[in-house]
Amino acid sequence: MRSFLPPQASTFAGQWDLLYDSLLLVSFLGGAILIVAMLYFIVKYRRRTDTDKTAYISHNYYLEFLWTFIPLLVFLGVFAWGAYVYYLQRKVPENAIEIGVTGWQWRWDFQYKSGKKTTNELVVPINTPVKLVMTSGDVIHSLFIPSFRTKQDAVPGMYTMLWFEANQLGTFQIFCTEFCGLQHSNMLAKLKVLPQNEFNEWLSLSDSGQGKAGDSPAQRGSALYQSKACSACHSLDGKTVIGPSFKEIFGKTELLSDGSSALVDENYIRESILNPNAKVVKGFTPGQMPPFQGQLTDDEITDLIEFIKTVK
Amino acid sequence: MAHVANATHNEDYLHHGKGLWSWMTTLDHKRIGLMYFLSILVFFFIGGIYALLIRTELIAPGSTIMGPDQYNKVMTYHGSIMVFMVIIPGIPAFLGNFLLPIMLGAKDVAFPRLNLASYYVFMLGAFISVTSLFTTGVDTGWTFYTPYSLQTKSGVILMVAGAFTMGMSSILTGLNFIVTVHRLRAPGMTMTRMPLMVWALYSTAILQVLATPVLGITLLLLIFERLFGVGIFDSTLGGDPVLFQHFFWFYSHPAVYIMILPAMGVISELIATFSRKTIFGYTAIAYSSLAIAVLSFFVWGHHLFVSGQSEWAGILFSFITMLVGVPTAIKMFNWVATMYRGSVKLDAPMLFAVGFMFLFLIGGLTGIMLATIALDVHLHDTYFVVAHFHYVMVGGTLMAFMGGIYYWFPKMFGKMVNEFPAKLSWFFIFLGFNVTFFPQFILGSLGMPRRYFDYLPEFTALNRISTVGSYLIATGFLIALGTIIHGLIAGRKATANPWGGKTLEWTIASPPIHDNFNKIPVITAGPYEYR
């Protein structure tokens, strides 16, 4: 069975394969019942004369009940199992390290917290949960790691996420699976899984050996926080000036002025920068903050988000 | 005079009125059906050539016979032509037009002029789409996902405008069929005495009328966005590219059932006739068509499991998609049960029905795997999906379509085709189909993404097998074409009821007279009375 699937290299790959194999088996058995019955009837009840009389059987409620409810139960079971494995695929552990991903026609850019940037090479430590925060610079792409049994679209103008924990050392293939134009099939990247110490060493090395690694996204965001005058209204120490303070704001659930609530995540911050009146936190006046649509690039927004994540 | 009038009245529909003009201006549903048949055959031939180009390019990694730009266009035209010009109109517009009024005991559809107009609107749409070939060509895939379709420099507007126009035709045909079913049933033809083909066409028509407008609006928005930059889907203008996918699949998922429901109708007819037995579970099959039609409106999100839509939405869509499996399974069990204690004859149409059962079963079971949300995360946009929907659309719809052509050919043209070449065409199509698409399940599980011009060397062997299979399919269809042409020219004369069918079309002459019935029949029993 394994020869039909790529190697298992992430913590939920085994769960995924068990589900896949089980469904193949159930499908084969269920399908075989139908096909064998059909072939048997075709042979046993083949036409003998052109005046054959046949039985007049219009229905059988008992049988029909069975073949309605047994498939229903099987399908619901399959659904529940699938939803459970999906939950494992989507529930990010608290201690996951974050790496930024941007898809471009036709390459993948990876951005580490340390400021290190790579293209078409994603390097991660083994046995460590990794969360990819993804977006796109042009059209929709999709990051697919077959050996990890996971994929996620990278969409311009929003953040999507993906997580995994590699449990095998080695180099694995990354594909783009959303059609993105001329070089779609060449939009390939490699994923390298290293032991923790080698990963740390790799991370501390500068990009391609040239000078220092440069500012981290959070450092660049901190500079933007000053230069774009965010600091005039948003404090870093918890004090309310004109807008909410950034202290410990990331990951918090805010009560909004319309009575609903919203989780402060990447997409919320992006929206609040570009269109501040869309979701105003309760107790603050709408219209105080100018929209920054067109004032900041997507990269700058990402940097600001990374900075806000660091304000503790 | 009265004698002459009577003579033309009893003439068969093929000879009622002579010359090309009498065909082009005909209001006869049978002739309009045949006009669709000819047009669809031409489009199928073109779409098939594109399919062979794709498979030939993929016979080896790297560039084989074309570059990536050409490949992307070839793959787009293959998909667009096959979906919009062959599979969607295939059974409803051709077989449906020919059969629906006759099966109901009516002289024509409710709005014959609208019916002819639908044909011309369809051809206009097809023409507009095809003109995009003479601009820069379209390279977006048949799904036109934004923002790529907004940015690419190609004839997207023409292609999309054509699809919009063909959608109009689809809506008009659906409307015509719904009114025909409700208003023109012969005396005694209650809804529960309608053949299952009619139930399938009726369910399809509801989908066409309710879902297609959404596609129309979406495609219009796409055109507006390209021309005027209105900013609905373009994120740099504040739009949402994923919104396009929601709109697109809100139509295009029901469209999958627009493609498969009529095929299921054909299969019900074939299995009853060639088992010479009343259909098992008539009510269950009829209502399961309606159930599939209703559920199909609430499953579009299963195309978006990895698009960034909310996880809870994904789980809900996975759940509802599973429910579609139930009415589908009911139909399969009922068909097999119909053969029990029947008198089964494997004539060419029945071979296609048996082939349908086998291929559609695999298509359906892999559909359940893809509906399982966790599995879809890995399998989405890989060759597994390509294999799955070809098993449903080609293995399902085209097998039924071919079976239907062989089955109703004597009725349409008053001639028989030769059984042996018809069976041979089935053999090549069935075998070639499996050789082409089964390896693609493995390719997809191994992780080969779809819409790839080039692939990694480890995928070569399976791709090569798949390409050889596509040549077998092409051989099968060429044999089928030859069989049909030979039947038209030199086929022996068909009787009114060569297969021993019980539905109304077998009670009238082959080919039927212009008005179908000399006297509108009075119906006193169900459609499959083999007693």
XYZ file of C-alpha atoms in Angstrom, chain A residues 2-6 16-17 19-21 23-24 26-28 30-35 37-39 41-42 45-60 63-64 67-69 71-72 75-76 78-79 81-87 89-90 105-106 138-140 142 144-158 160-162 173-188 270 293, chain B residues 68-69 72 75 139-141 145-148 151 235-238 240-242 245 273-282 284 305-311 314-316 318-319 322-323 325-326 329-330 332-334 336-337 339-347 350 354 357-358 361 365 368-369 372-382 384 441-442 444-456 459 499 528-531:
208
model
C 2.828 2.380 0.935
C 4.177 2.381 -2.605
C 1.109 4.415 -3.665
C 1.924 7.220 -1.252
C 4.928 9.470 -0.626
C -3.709 10.366 7.238
C -2.453 7.134 5.690
C -7.644 6.920 7.001
C -6.721 6.642 3.311
C -6.000 2.916 3.499
C -11.293 4.113 2.946
C -9.659 2.245 0.076
C -14.093 -0.098 2.597
C -14.549 1.264 -0.950
C -13.147 -1.904 -2.420
C -18.504 -2.008 -0.863
C -17.805 -1.715 -4.571
C -17.095 -5.425 -4.890
C -20.506 -6.319 -3.421
C -22.200 -4.231 -6.083
C -20.051 -5.349 -9.022
C -23.891 -8.948 -7.651
C -24.266 -7.219 -11.006
C -22.011 -9.646 -12.878
C -27.163 -11.365 -12.250
C -25.950 -10.699 -15.793
C -30.361 -14.142 -15.613
C -29.047 -13.817 -19.165
C -31.710 -13.718 -21.838
C -32.536 -17.171 -23.134
C -35.430 -16.555 -25.491
C -36.936 -13.379 -26.882
C -40.146 -14.094 -25.038
C -38.647 -14.494 -21.545
C -41.062 -13.683 -18.749
C -39.564 -11.853 -15.794
C -40.652 -11.376 -12.225
C -42.572 -8.190 -11.505
C -40.776 -6.757 -8.456
C -41.476 -3.067 -7.979
C -39.854 -2.433 -4.623
C -38.937 -3.883 -1.248
C -34.067 -3.806 1.419
C -34.327 -0.159 0.422
C -29.228 0.284 1.537
C -30.212 3.804 2.488
C -29.190 3.662 6.126
C -24.375 3.771 3.460
C -25.573 6.789 5.452
C -20.550 7.970 5.165
C -21.185 9.725 8.490
C -16.065 8.511 7.322
C -17.011 12.165 7.721
C -12.991 10.390 11.081
C -12.010 12.848 8.345
C -13.037 15.798 10.504
C -10.935 14.438 13.375
C -7.757 14.077 11.273
C -8.469 17.506 9.778
C -8.610 18.891 13.317
C -3.970 19.055 10.658
C -5.330 22.481 11.574
C 5.099 33.993 -9.965
C 7.138 31.754 -9.842
C 0.442 38.315 -7.102
C -1.981 35.489 -7.903
C -3.167 32.517 -5.834
C -0.809 26.697 -3.127
C 1.872 21.406 -1.120
C 4.202 19.110 0.813
C 3.213 15.544 -0.204
C 5.420 13.824 2.381
C 3.713 15.828 5.126
C 0.183 15.210 3.661
C -0.659 18.885 3.793
C -1.268 21.888 1.604
C -2.668 25.405 1.812
C -3.448 28.127 -0.708
C -1.444 31.372 -0.525
C -3.884 34.144 -1.388
C -3.044 37.785 -2.173
C -4.522 40.214 0.323
C -5.004 37.760 3.163
C -3.570 31.750 5.570
C -1.760 29.290 7.780
C -0.437 25.787 7.780
C 9.520 18.167 -2.308
C 7.301 21.260 -2.255
C 4.939 21.854 -5.207
C 2.677 24.720 -6.198
C -0.784 23.203 -6.726
C -2.870 26.211 -7.717
C -2.530 27.038 -11.392
C -0.550 30.296 -11.539
C 0.553 30.708 -15.134
C 3.425 29.985 -17.448
C 5.921 28.428 -15.019
C 3.362 26.829 -12.678
C 4.936 23.385 -12.994
C 8.391 24.829 -12.295
C 7.367 26.530 -9.082
C 9.154 23.932 -7.018
C -4.364 43.710 8.279
C -4.997 51.570 2.067
C 4.280 25.686 -21.513
C 2.256 28.596 -22.917
C -1.787 25.946 -20.726
C -5.570 22.365 -21.316
C -4.577 30.077 -20.457
C -6.483 30.183 -17.172
C -7.955 26.689 -17.064
C -9.772 31.695 -11.047
C -9.090 35.287 -10.050
C -6.756 37.128 -9.753
C -4.852 35.178 -12.434
C -3.980 39.654 -14.909
C -7.272 42.275 -3.645
C -5.224 45.319 -4.611
C -8.538 47.130 -5.162
C -9.985 45.811 -1.909
C -11.550 39.149 -2.478
C -10.148 36.610 -4.947
C -11.634 33.697 -2.996
C -14.298 30.664 -6.205
C -35.205 -2.425 -21.252
C -32.231 -4.766 -21.460
C -33.275 -6.606 -18.293
C -36.839 -6.699 -19.650
C -38.019 -5.976 -16.172
C -39.827 -3.264 -14.315
C -37.390 -0.910 -12.630
C -36.772 -1.707 -8.981
C -37.622 1.149 -6.615
C -39.050 3.613 -9.140
C -36.648 5.932 -4.776
C -11.134 23.090 1.575
C -7.612 24.522 1.222
C -8.548 27.954 -0.169
C -8.479 29.739 3.163
C -12.230 29.463 3.827
C -13.058 28.954 7.505
C -12.356 25.515 8.947
C -15.099 23.254 5.452
C -16.318 20.679 7.970
C -19.956 21.575 7.262
C -17.717 17.904 4.042
C -20.763 16.733 6.013
C -21.352 12.938 2.351
C -25.158 13.142 2.268
C -23.535 9.886 -1.485
C -26.752 8.376 -0.106
C -25.863 4.800 -3.670
C -29.641 4.195 -3.685
C -26.789 2.114 -7.913
C -28.416 -0.533 -5.691
C -31.749 -0.117 -7.466
C -28.449 -3.813 -9.788
C -31.639 -5.038 -8.114
C -31.308 -7.086 -13.047
C -32.249 -9.643 -10.387
C -34.507 -12.294 -11.955
C -34.560 -10.284 -15.168
C -33.789 -11.331 -18.727
C -30.481 -9.589 -19.309
C -29.173 -9.080 -22.839
C -25.769 -7.508 -23.374
C -26.460 -5.564 -26.562
C -26.416 -2.387 -22.242
C -22.669 -1.935 -17.395
C -21.957 1.154 -13.392
C -18.336 0.118 -13.028
C -18.893 3.440 -8.956
C -16.234 6.106 -4.171
C -16.340 10.092 -0.972
C -12.575 10.049 -0.363
C -13.407 13.426 3.508
C -11.932 16.770 4.427
C -8.608 15.528 5.830
C -7.911 13.384 2.751
C -8.758 16.257 0.426
C -6.051 18.423 1.992
C -3.436 16.125 0.446
C -5.337 15.047 -2.679
C -6.744 18.451 -3.663
C -5.506 19.769 -7.021
C -3.535 16.599 -7.720
C -6.316 12.119 -8.022
C -5.254 8.002 -9.018
C -1.819 6.684 -8.115
C -2.262 11.984 -7.466
C -1.774 9.994 -4.287
C 1.973 10.203 -4.889
C 1.554 13.966 -5.071
C 1.681 14.923 -8.755
C -0.218 18.232 -9.064
C -2.679 18.816 -11.893
C -2.306 21.377 -14.696
C 1.428 20.631 -14.867
C 3.173 21.112 -18.178
C 6.223 19.321 -16.831
C 6.680 16.760 -14.057
C 9.365 15.129 -11.970
C 6.156 10.215 -12.487
C -35.237 -3.569 -28.161
C -41.923 -0.221 -17.221
C -44.822 -2.660 -17.368
C -43.054 -5.935 -18.107
C -45.658 -8.403 -16.880
